[in-house]
Amino acid sequence: MEFKKPYFVVILIQTIYAVMFLLSKAVFDRGMNTFVFVFYRQAFATIFLAPLAFFFDRKTAPPLSFVTFIKIFLLSFFGVTLSLDLNGVALAYTSATLASATTASLPAITFFLALLLGMERLKVKSVQGTAKLVGIIVSMGGVATLALYTRPHVKLPFCLHRHGQVQDHRHIISSGGATWIKGCFLMITSNLLWGLWIVLQGLVIKAYPSKLFFTTLQCFLSSIQSFVIAIALERDVSAWKLGWNLRLLAVVYCGFIVTGAAYYMQSWVIEKKGPVFLSMFTPLSLLLTLLSSALLLCDVISLGSVVGGVLLIIGLYCVLWGKSREQMNGDDDPKSALRKENEVKVVVG
């Protein structure tokens, strides 16, 4: 049973993310402002994490210097607030399937950004290096396919959503639709910022190693930042009301379950099995989202979504395979790459 536990947990994590995409898309389709949603999500996450950080990290957390605070503030703004705001607008313009698909390509995006920053090395003439390079290219091809190839449409014969909203969605993803292209661009930008956040927070957390307090501080700062953005763009009081409805469920779920429970479970899986094992299961979220959005939201499945999703999965596994082989052979040394700031970033041979 102990052996099976990491598999059960990682499947649960991907299910949590699939539900997040579906709930977010559902409330956006019902008219909830995306910027208000991000504020409430981060505020609820702060409420959830703050007591935990106080009880578990208050005695061990190191003093917070002004320079480190500024770094965390900027990291929160670009990697959390701006990334989530762009993701929310993109999700309102596109579909839950696209959001899940681009998220599945995050390991490839993160590796590419780490390569540009000199935190990774790429030996393009080695088998492992070629696999990682091919993976990046194939992943980019998958994103382009999702964005540009939106026909033919396939809709399941039954769903649980209203017919009128299905027609609206058909109009949005019509061939060459400007709204869909705009949404894809925003989604890619959001994931680039998210990937950059993953890469850079590894450097910032060295200066402030209290992980729980570090995460709570990011959520708190992001709450303030997202509130300023939301109040500037949405002045209608009615848009801020939650009530006992789907809006409240969505923000509580994203704040408590996604940011709180899923964060802890991911840390546990990485500790038990490593980051590669966790990343290997990210396509499961795409599959769950694709089927659930078609059944529950009546999202129209296009051939481009299927082909693009397959390309993203292939690209992801190419990068993960190359990365794991380098780790097994002892060729991967990010710390060494960081020390060699003046060396060429791409090694041939």
mmCIF file of N, CA, C and O in Angstrom, residues 44-129:
data_model
loop_
_atom_site.group_PDB
_atom_site.id
_atom_site.type_symbol
_atom_site.label_atom_id
_atom_site.label_comp_id
_atom_site.label_asym_id
_atom_site.label_seq_id
_atom_site.Cartn_x
_atom_site.Cartn_y
_atom_site.Cartn_z
ATOM 1 N N PHE A 44 -8.229 34.116 -0.197
ATOM 2 C CA PHE A 44 -8.601 32.886 0.502
ATOM 3 C C PHE A 44 -7.374 32.004 0.740
ATOM 4 O O PHE A 44 -7.272 31.333 1.772
ATOM 5 N N ALA A 45 -6.441 31.992 -0.216
ATOM 6 C CA ALA A 45 -5.206 31.220 -0.028
ATOM 7 C C ALA A 45 -4.395 31.776 1.138
ATOM 8 O O ALA A 45 -3.820 31.013 1.926
ATOM 9 N N THR A 46 -4.354 33.105 1.271
ATOM 10 C CA THR A 46 -3.639 33.736 2.381
ATOM 11 C C THR A 46 -4.280 33.390 3.713
ATOM 12 O O THR A 46 -3.598 33.079 4.694
ATOM 13 N N ILE A 47 -5.623 33.436 3.747
ATOM 14 C CA ILE A 47 -6.348 33.078 4.968
ATOM 15 C C ILE A 47 -6.069 31.634 5.374
ATOM 16 O O ILE A 47 -5.947 31.314 6.568
ATOM 17 N N PHE A 48 -5.933 30.768 4.384
ATOM 18 C CA PHE A 48 -5.673 29.360 4.659
ATOM 19 C C PHE A 48 -4.239 29.125 5.144
ATOM 20 O O PHE A 48 -4.003 28.361 6.087
ATOM 21 N N LEU A 49 -3.265 29.795 4.510
ATOM 22 C CA LEU A 49 -1.856 29.516 4.795
ATOM 23 C C LEU A 49 -1.299 30.293 5.984
ATOM 24 O O LEU A 49 -0.368 29.817 6.652
ATOM 25 N N ALA A 50 -1.835 31.484 6.265
ATOM 26 C CA ALA A 50 -1.273 32.328 7.318
ATOM 27 C C ALA A 50 -1.239 31.648 8.692
ATOM 28 O O ALA A 50 -0.194 31.681 9.368
ATOM 29 N N PRO A 51 -2.318 31.029 9.155
ATOM 30 C CA PRO A 51 -2.237 30.342 10.462
ATOM 31 C C PRO A 51 -1.221 29.211 10.473
ATOM 32 O O PRO A 51 -0.532 29.000 11.478
ATOM 33 N N LEU A 52 -1.117 28.476 9.353
ATOM 34 C CA LEU A 52 -0.138 27.385 9.279
ATOM 35 C C LEU A 52 1.278 27.920 9.369
ATOM 36 O O LEU A 52 2.125 27.350 10.070
ATOM 37 N N ALA A 53 1.546 29.007 8.649
ATOM 38 C CA ALA A 53 2.885 29.605 8.692
ATOM 39 C C ALA A 53 3.205 30.129 10.085
ATOM 40 O O ALA A 53 4.348 30.016 10.555
ATOM 41 N N PHE A 54 2.202 30.695 10.744
ATOM 42 C CA PHE A 54 2.434 31.246 12.090
ATOM 43 C C PHE A 54 2.773 30.146 13.091
ATOM 44 O O PHE A 54 3.711 30.285 13.882
ATOM 45 N N PHE A 55 2.043 29.048 13.045
ATOM 46 C CA PHE A 55 2.247 27.986 14.036
ATOM 47 C C PHE A 55 3.486 27.132 13.748
ATOM 48 O O PHE A 55 4.164 26.675 14.672
ATOM 49 N N PHE A 56 3.810 26.920 12.475
ATOM 50 C CA PHE A 56 4.895 25.998 12.144
ATOM 51 C C PHE A 56 6.229 26.678 11.819
ATOM 52 O O PHE A 56 7.285 26.067 11.991
ATOM 53 N N ASP A 57 6.175 27.942 11.356
ATOM 54 C CA ASP A 57 7.414 28.581 10.897
ATOM 55 C C ASP A 57 7.808 29.831 11.677
ATOM 56 O O ASP A 57 8.855 30.414 11.409
ATOM 57 N N ARG A 58 7.010 30.270 12.627
ATOM 58 C CA ARG A 58 7.300 31.542 13.293
ATOM 59 C C ARG A 58 8.597 31.501 14.101
ATOM 60 O O ARG A 58 9.264 32.530 14.264
ATOM 61 N N LYS A 59 8.977 30.321 14.594
ATOM 62 C CA LYS A 59 10.203 30.223 15.400
ATOM 63 C C LYS A 59 11.442 29.961 14.552
ATOM 64 O O LYS A 59 12.554 30.266 14.978
ATOM 65 N N THR A 60 11.238 29.406 13.378
ATOM 66 C CA THR A 60 12.386 29.040 12.537
ATOM 67 C C THR A 60 12.594 29.991 11.367
ATOM 68 O O THR A 60 13.635 29.951 10.720
ATOM 69 N N ALA A 61 11.600 30.847 11.070
ATOM 70 C CA ALA A 61 11.726 31.759 9.920
ATOM 71 C C ALA A 61 12.827 32.789 10.185
ATOM 72 O O ALA A 61 12.853 33.425 11.242
ATOM 73 N N PRO A 62 13.751 32.984 9.232
ATOM 74 C CA PRO A 62 14.829 33.957 9.412
ATOM 75 C C PRO A 62 14.308 35.385 9.244
ATOM 76 O O PRO A 62 13.209 35.588 8.701
ATOM 77 N N PRO A 63 15.064 36.388 9.702
ATOM 78 C CA PRO A 63 14.646 37.787 9.509
ATOM 79 C C PRO A 63 14.530 38.108 8.014
ATOM 80 O O PRO A 63 15.306 37.613 7.196
ATOM 81 N N LEU A 64 13.563 38.943 7.691
ATOM 82 C CA LEU A 64 13.318 39.300 6.285
ATOM 83 C C LEU A 64 13.955 40.650 5.995
ATOM 84 O O LEU A 64 13.509 41.686 6.505
ATOM 85 N N SER A 65 14.992 40.643 5.163
ATOM 86 C CA SER A 65 15.664 41.890 4.807
ATOM 87 C C SER A 65 14.844 42.651 3.760
ATOM 88 O O SER A 65 13.979 42.079 3.084
ATOM 89 N N PHE A 66 15.123 43.937 3.627
ATOM 90 C CA PHE A 66 14.385 44.777 2.675
ATOM 91 C C PHE A 66 14.623 44.321 1.247
ATOM 92 O O PHE A 66 13.688 44.282 0.432
ATOM 93 N N VAL A 67 15.870 43.957 0.929
ATOM 94 C CA VAL A 67 16.204 43.514 -0.434
ATOM 95 C C VAL A 67 15.455 42.222 -0.775
ATOM 96 O O VAL A 67 14.890 42.077 -1.867
ATOM 97 N N THR A 68 15.433 41.295 0.176
ATOM 98 C CA THR A 68 14.714 40.032 -0.046
ATOM 99 C C THR A 68 13.214 40.277 -0.192
ATOM 100 O O THR A 68 12.551 39.650 -1.023
ATOM 101 N N PHE A 69 12.682 41.217 0.597
ATOM 102 C CA PHE A 69 11.258 41.549 0.496
ATOM 103 C C PHE A 69 10.923 42.089 -0.894
ATOM 104 O O PHE A 69 9.891 41.720 -1.479
ATOM 105 N N ILE A 70 11.770 42.966 -1.423
ATOM 106 C CA ILE A 70 11.545 43.522 -2.758
ATOM 107 C C ILE A 70 11.584 42.407 -3.808
ATOM 108 O O ILE A 70 10.762 42.379 -4.744
ATOM 109 N N LYS A 71 12.511 41.473 -3.658
ATOM 110 C CA LYS A 71 12.586 40.349 -4.593
ATOM 111 C C LYS A 71 11.306 39.516 -4.550
ATOM 112 O O LYS A 71 10.772 39.122 -5.592
ATOM 113 N N ILE A 72 10.816 39.239 -3.338
ATOM 114 C CA ILE A 72 9.587 38.455 -3.192
ATOM 115 C C ILE A 72 8.391 39.229 -3.741
ATOM 116 O O ILE A 72 7.491 38.652 -4.369
ATOM 117 N N PHE A 73 8.386 40.544 -3.527
ATOM 118 C CA PHE A 73 7.301 41.380 -4.047
ATOM 119 C C PHE A 73 7.249 41.313 -5.576
ATOM 120 O O PHE A 73 6.167 41.132 -6.161
ATOM 121 N N LEU A 74 8.401 41.462 -6.220
ATOM 122 C CA LEU A 74 8.459 41.415 -7.681
ATOM 123 C C LEU A 74 8.138 40.012 -8.190
ATOM 124 O O LEU A 74 7.464 39.848 -9.219
ATOM 125 N N LEU A 75 8.624 39.006 -7.474
ATOM 126 C CA LEU A 75 8.339 37.624 -7.846
ATOM 127 C C LEU A 75 6.834 37.349 -7.767
ATOM 128 O O LEU A 75 6.263 36.694 -8.647
ATOM 129 N N SER A 76 6.202 37.884 -6.732
ATOM 130 C CA SER A 76 4.759 37.708 -6.578
ATOM 131 C C SER A 76 3.987 38.427 -7.681
ATOM 132 O O SER A 76 3.002 37.901 -8.211
ATOM 133 N N PHE A 77 4.440 39.623 -8.026
ATOM 134 C CA PHE A 77 3.711 40.416 -9.018
ATOM 135 C C PHE A 77 3.755 39.775 -10.404
ATOM 136 O O PHE A 77 2.720 39.582 -11.043
ATOM 137 N N PHE A 78 4.953 39.445 -10.863
ATOM 138 C CA PHE A 78 5.081 38.912 -12.219
ATOM 139 C C PHE A 78 4.719 37.426 -12.298
ATOM 140 O O PHE A 78 4.039 37.003 -13.238
ATOM 141 N N GLY A 79 5.160 36.637 -11.303
ATOM 142 C CA GLY A 79 4.971 35.198 -11.391
ATOM 143 C C GLY A 79 3.639 34.698 -10.892
ATOM 144 O O GLY A 79 3.192 33.619 -11.295
ATOM 145 N N VAL A 80 2.980 35.480 -10.016
ATOM 146 C CA VAL A 80 1.702 35.041 -9.456
ATOM 147 C C VAL A 80 0.565 35.941 -9.930
ATOM 148 O O VAL A 80 -0.331 35.503 -10.654
ATOM 149 N N THR A 81 0.607 37.224 -9.544
ATOM 150 C CA THR A 81 -0.503 38.131 -9.855
ATOM 151 C C THR A 81 -0.716 38.295 -11.351
ATOM 152 O O THR A 81 -1.814 38.063 -11.872
ATOM 153 N N LEU A 82 0.324 38.726 -12.055
ATOM 154 C CA LEU A 82 0.202 38.976 -13.495
ATOM 155 C C LEU A 82 -0.075 37.688 -14.248
ATOM 156 O O LEU A 82 -0.887 37.665 -15.181
ATOM 157 N N SER A 83 0.578 36.607 -13.838
ATOM 158 C CA SER A 83 0.369 35.317 -14.492
ATOM 159 C C SER A 83 -1.075 34.852 -14.331
ATOM 160 O O SER A 83 -1.713 34.419 -15.307
ATOM 161 N N LEU A 84 -1.624 34.940 -13.121
ATOM 162 C CA LEU A 84 -3.003 34.514 -12.877
ATOM 163 C C LEU A 84 -4.015 35.427 -13.569
ATOM 164 O O LEU A 84 -5.038 34.957 -14.078
ATOM 165 N N ASP A 85 -3.749 36.741 -13.578
ATOM 166 C CA ASP A 85 -4.658 37.672 -14.256
ATOM 167 C C ASP A 85 -4.725 37.386 -15.755
ATOM 168 O O ASP A 85 -5.813 37.352 -16.346
ATOM 169 N N LEU A 86 -3.579 37.196 -16.372
ATOM 170 C CA LEU A 86 -3.545 36.885 -17.799
ATOM 171 C C LEU A 86 -4.195 35.537 -18.077
ATOM 172 O O LEU A 86 -4.919 35.365 -19.067
ATOM 173 N N ASN A 87 -3.944 34.572 -17.185
ATOM 174 C CA ASN A 87 -4.534 33.251 -17.343
ATOM 175 C C ASN A 87 -6.059 33.311 -17.246
ATOM 176 O O ASN A 87 -6.765 32.623 -17.993
ATOM 177 N N GLY A 88 -6.571 34.147 -16.334
ATOM 178 C CA GLY A 88 -8.011 34.285 -16.180
ATOM 179 C C GLY A 88 -8.673 34.868 -17.412
ATOM 180 O O GLY A 88 -9.697 34.369 -17.887
ATOM 181 N N VAL A 89 -8.082 35.933 -17.957
ATOM 182 C CA VAL A 89 -8.630 36.542 -19.173
ATOM 183 C C VAL A 89 -8.552 35.559 -20.335
ATOM 184 O O VAL A 89 -9.506 35.411 -21.111
ATOM 185 N N ALA A 90 -7.419 34.862 -20.442
ATOM 186 C CA ALA A 90 -7.254 33.886 -21.524
ATOM 187 C C ALA A 90 -8.257 32.754 -21.412
ATOM 188 O O ALA A 90 -8.805 32.299 -22.425
ATOM 189 N N LEU A 91 -8.523 32.306 -20.193
ATOM 190 C CA LEU A 91 -9.485 31.224 -19.984
ATOM 191 C C LEU A 91 -10.895 31.674 -20.356
ATOM 192 O O LEU A 91 -11.677 30.895 -20.925
ATOM 193 N N ALA A 92 -11.227 32.933 -20.074
ATOM 194 C CA ALA A 92 -12.538 33.462 -20.464
ATOM 195 C C ALA A 92 -12.659 33.539 -21.980
ATOM 196 O O ALA A 92 -13.746 33.358 -22.534
ATOM 197 N N TYR A 93 -11.546 33.787 -22.682
ATOM 198 C CA TYR A 93 -11.559 33.894 -24.137
ATOM 199 C C TYR A 93 -11.536 32.531 -24.835
ATOM 200 O O TYR A 93 -11.970 32.417 -25.981
ATOM 201 N N THR A 94 -10.986 31.507 -24.156
ATOM 202 C CA THR A 94 -10.757 30.230 -24.836
ATOM 203 C C THR A 94 -11.519 29.104 -24.148
ATOM 204 O O THR A 94 -12.727 29.145 -24.082
ATOM 205 N N SER A 95 -10.801 28.105 -23.657
ATOM 206 C CA SER A 95 -11.459 26.947 -23.047
ATOM 207 C C SER A 95 -10.601 26.375 -21.935
ATOM 208 O O SER A 95 -9.389 26.636 -21.848
ATOM 209 N N ALA A 96 -11.240 25.560 -21.089
ATOM 210 C CA ALA A 96 -10.519 24.887 -20.007
ATOM 211 C C ALA A 96 -9.503 23.902 -20.569
ATOM 212 O O ALA A 96 -8.440 23.679 -19.977
ATOM 213 N N THR A 97 -9.820 23.318 -21.722
ATOM 214 C CA THR A 97 -8.905 22.359 -22.348
ATOM 215 C C THR A 97 -7.593 23.023 -22.735
ATOM 216 O O THR A 97 -6.514 22.477 -22.513
ATOM 217 N N LEU A 98 -7.670 24.218 -23.338
ATOM 218 C CA LEU A 98 -6.457 24.931 -23.730
ATOM 219 C C LEU A 98 -5.623 25.297 -22.513
ATOM 220 O O LEU A 98 -4.393 25.160 -22.536
ATOM 221 N N ALA A 99 -6.284 25.750 -21.436
ATOM 222 C CA ALA A 99 -5.559 26.100 -20.219
ATOM 223 C C ALA A 99 -4.820 24.895 -19.662
ATOM 224 O O ALA A 99 -3.651 24.981 -19.259
ATOM 225 N N SER A 100 -5.485 23.744 -19.636
ATOM 226 C CA SER A 100 -4.856 22.529 -19.129
ATOM 227 C C SER A 100 -3.724 22.072 -20.031
ATOM 228 O O SER A 100 -2.680 21.607 -19.562
ATOM 229 N N ALA A 101 -3.904 22.217 -21.346
ATOM 230 C CA ALA A 101 -2.879 21.772 -22.301
ATOM 231 C C ALA A 101 -1.605 22.591 -22.175
ATOM 232 O O ALA A 101 -0.490 22.048 -22.161
ATOM 233 N N THR A 102 -1.738 23.919 -22.103
ATOM 234 C CA THR A 102 -0.547 24.755 -21.985
ATOM 235 C C THR A 102 0.128 24.565 -20.627
ATOM 236 O O THR A 102 1.354 24.665 -20.522
ATOM 237 N N THR A 103 -0.659 24.276 -19.597
ATOM 238 C CA THR A 103 -0.081 23.988 -18.285
ATOM 239 C C THR A 103 0.714 22.685 -18.319
ATOM 240 O O THR A 103 1.752 22.552 -17.654
ATOM 241 N N ALA A 104 0.237 21.718 -19.120
ATOM 242 C CA ALA A 104 0.947 20.445 -19.242
ATOM 243 C C ALA A 104 2.324 20.623 -19.873
ATOM 244 O O ALA A 104 3.218 19.800 -19.660
ATOM 245 N N SER A 105 2.484 21.702 -20.640
ATOM 246 C CA SER A 105 3.779 21.948 -21.285
ATOM 247 C C SER A 105 4.716 22.753 -20.394
ATOM 248 O O SER A 105 5.825 23.102 -20.815
ATOM 249 N N LEU A 106 4.297 23.057 -19.160
ATOM 250 C CA LEU A 106 5.095 23.904 -18.271
ATOM 251 C C LEU A 106 6.501 23.360 -18.006
ATOM 252 O O LEU A 106 7.454 24.145 -17.956
ATOM 253 N N PRO A 107 6.693 22.038 -17.807
ATOM 254 C CA PRO A 107 8.066 21.553 -17.616
ATOM 255 C C PRO A 107 8.991 21.889 -18.785
ATOM 256 O O PRO A 107 10.156 22.245 -18.578
ATOM 257 N N ALA A 108 8.485 21.794 -20.019
ATOM 258 C CA ALA A 108 9.294 22.142 -21.191
ATOM 259 C C ALA A 108 9.571 23.638 -21.220
ATOM 260 O O ALA A 108 10.690 24.069 -21.543
ATOM 261 N N ILE A 109 8.555 24.457 -20.879
ATOM 262 C CA ILE A 109 8.737 25.904 -20.843
ATOM 263 C C ILE A 109 9.762 26.293 -19.778
ATOM 264 O O ILE A 109 10.639 27.127 -20.008
ATOM 265 N N THR A 110 9.660 25.662 -18.607
ATOM 266 C CA THR A 110 10.577 25.957 -17.512
ATOM 267 C C THR A 110 12.016 25.600 -17.890
ATOM 268 O O THR A 110 12.954 26.361 -17.611
ATOM 269 N N PHE A 111 12.194 24.447 -18.540
ATOM 270 C CA PHE A 111 13.540 24.059 -18.961
ATOM 271 C C PHE A 111 14.108 25.061 -19.961
ATOM 272 O O PHE A 111 15.282 25.433 -19.889
ATOM 273 N N PHE A 112 13.285 25.503 -20.908
ATOM 274 C CA PHE A 112 13.733 26.457 -21.924
ATOM 275 C C PHE A 112 14.173 27.764 -21.268
ATOM 276 O O PHE A 112 15.217 28.327 -21.622
ATOM 277 N N LEU A 113 13.403 28.260 -20.304
ATOM 278 C CA LEU A 113 13.763 29.499 -19.613
ATOM 279 C C LEU A 113 15.030 29.321 -18.771
ATOM 280 O O LEU A 113 15.880 30.212 -18.722
ATOM 281 N N ALA A 114 15.141 28.158 -18.106
ATOM 282 C CA ALA A 114 16.345 27.877 -17.318
ATOM 283 C C ALA A 114 17.574 27.803 -18.222
ATOM 284 O O ALA A 114 18.673 28.212 -17.834
ATOM 285 N N LEU A 115 17.384 27.309 -19.439
ATOM 286 C CA LEU A 115 18.482 27.243 -20.410
ATOM 287 C C LEU A 115 18.929 28.642 -20.805
ATOM 288 O O LEU A 115 20.132 28.935 -20.865
ATOM 289 N N LEU A 116 17.972 29.539 -21.058
ATOM 290 C CA LEU A 116 18.302 30.914 -21.431
ATOM 291 C C LEU A 116 19.020 31.644 -20.303
ATOM 292 O O LEU A 116 19.892 32.489 -20.560
ATOM 293 N N LEU A 117 18.671 31.319 -19.058
ATOM 294 C CA LEU A 117 19.271 31.991 -17.900
ATOM 295 C C LEU A 117 20.568 31.325 -17.444
ATOM 296 O O LEU A 117 21.172 31.753 -16.469
ATOM 297 N N GLY A 118 20.982 30.272 -18.142
ATOM 298 C CA GLY A 118 22.234 29.605 -17.802
ATOM 299 C C GLY A 118 22.139 28.648 -16.638
ATOM 300 O O GLY A 118 23.172 28.211 -16.110
ATOM 301 N N MET A 119 20.927 28.277 -16.228
ATOM 302 C CA MET A 119 20.746 27.358 -15.115
ATOM 303 C C MET A 119 20.679 25.906 -15.585
ATOM 304 O O MET A 119 20.644 24.987 -14.782
ATOM 305 N N GLU A 120 20.600 25.707 -16.886
ATOM 306 C CA GLU A 120 20.619 24.375 -17.487
ATOM 307 C C GLU A 120 21.616 24.379 -18.632
ATOM 308 O O GLU A 120 21.932 25.432 -19.201
ATOM 309 N N ARG A 121 22.118 23.213 -18.964
ATOM 310 C CA ARG A 121 23.022 23.061 -20.101
ATOM 311 C C ARG A 121 22.401 22.125 -21.123
ATOM 312 O O ARG A 121 21.634 21.237 -20.769
ATOM 313 N N LEU A 122 22.736 22.342 -22.383
ATOM 314 C CA LEU A 122 22.177 21.528 -23.452
ATOM 315 C C LEU A 122 23.283 21.085 -24.399
ATOM 316 O O LEU A 122 23.868 21.899 -25.109
ATOM 317 N N LYS A 123 23.599 19.792 -24.372
ATOM 318 C CA LYS A 123 24.576 19.216 -25.295
ATOM 319 C C LYS A 123 23.809 18.669 -26.495
ATOM 320 O O LYS A 123 23.282 17.555 -26.464
ATOM 321 N N VAL A 124 23.756 19.476 -27.548
ATOM 322 C CA VAL A 124 22.858 19.161 -28.650
ATOM 323 C C VAL A 124 23.296 17.947 -29.459
ATOM 324 O O VAL A 124 22.502 17.401 -30.227
ATOM 325 N N LYS A 125 24.541 17.488 -29.312
ATOM 326 C CA LYS A 125 24.990 16.310 -30.044
ATOM 327 C C LYS A 125 24.875 15.029 -29.233
ATOM 328 O O LYS A 125 25.174 13.944 -29.740
ATOM 329 N N SER A 126 24.446 15.129 -27.992
ATOM 330 C CA SER A 126 24.195 13.936 -27.192
ATOM 331 C C SER A 126 22.737 13.524 -27.372
ATOM 332 O O SER A 126 21.886 14.325 -27.764
ATOM 333 N N VAL A 127 22.458 12.258 -27.087
ATOM 334 C CA VAL A 127 21.091 11.748 -27.234
ATOM 335 C C VAL A 127 20.145 12.489 -26.292
ATOM 336 O O VAL A 127 19.031 12.880 -26.675
ATOM 337 N N GLN A 128 20.601 12.689 -25.052
ATOM 338 C CA GLN A 128 19.752 13.362 -24.070
ATOM 339 C C GLN A 128 19.479 14.809 -24.478
ATOM 340 O O GLN A 128 18.353 15.297 -24.371
ATOM 341 N N GLY A 129 20.528 15.512 -24.926
ATOM 342 C CA GLY A 129 20.372 16.897 -25.344
ATOM 343 C C GLY A 129 19.455 17.036 -26.546
ATOM 344 O O GLY A 129 18.634 17.954 -26.624
#
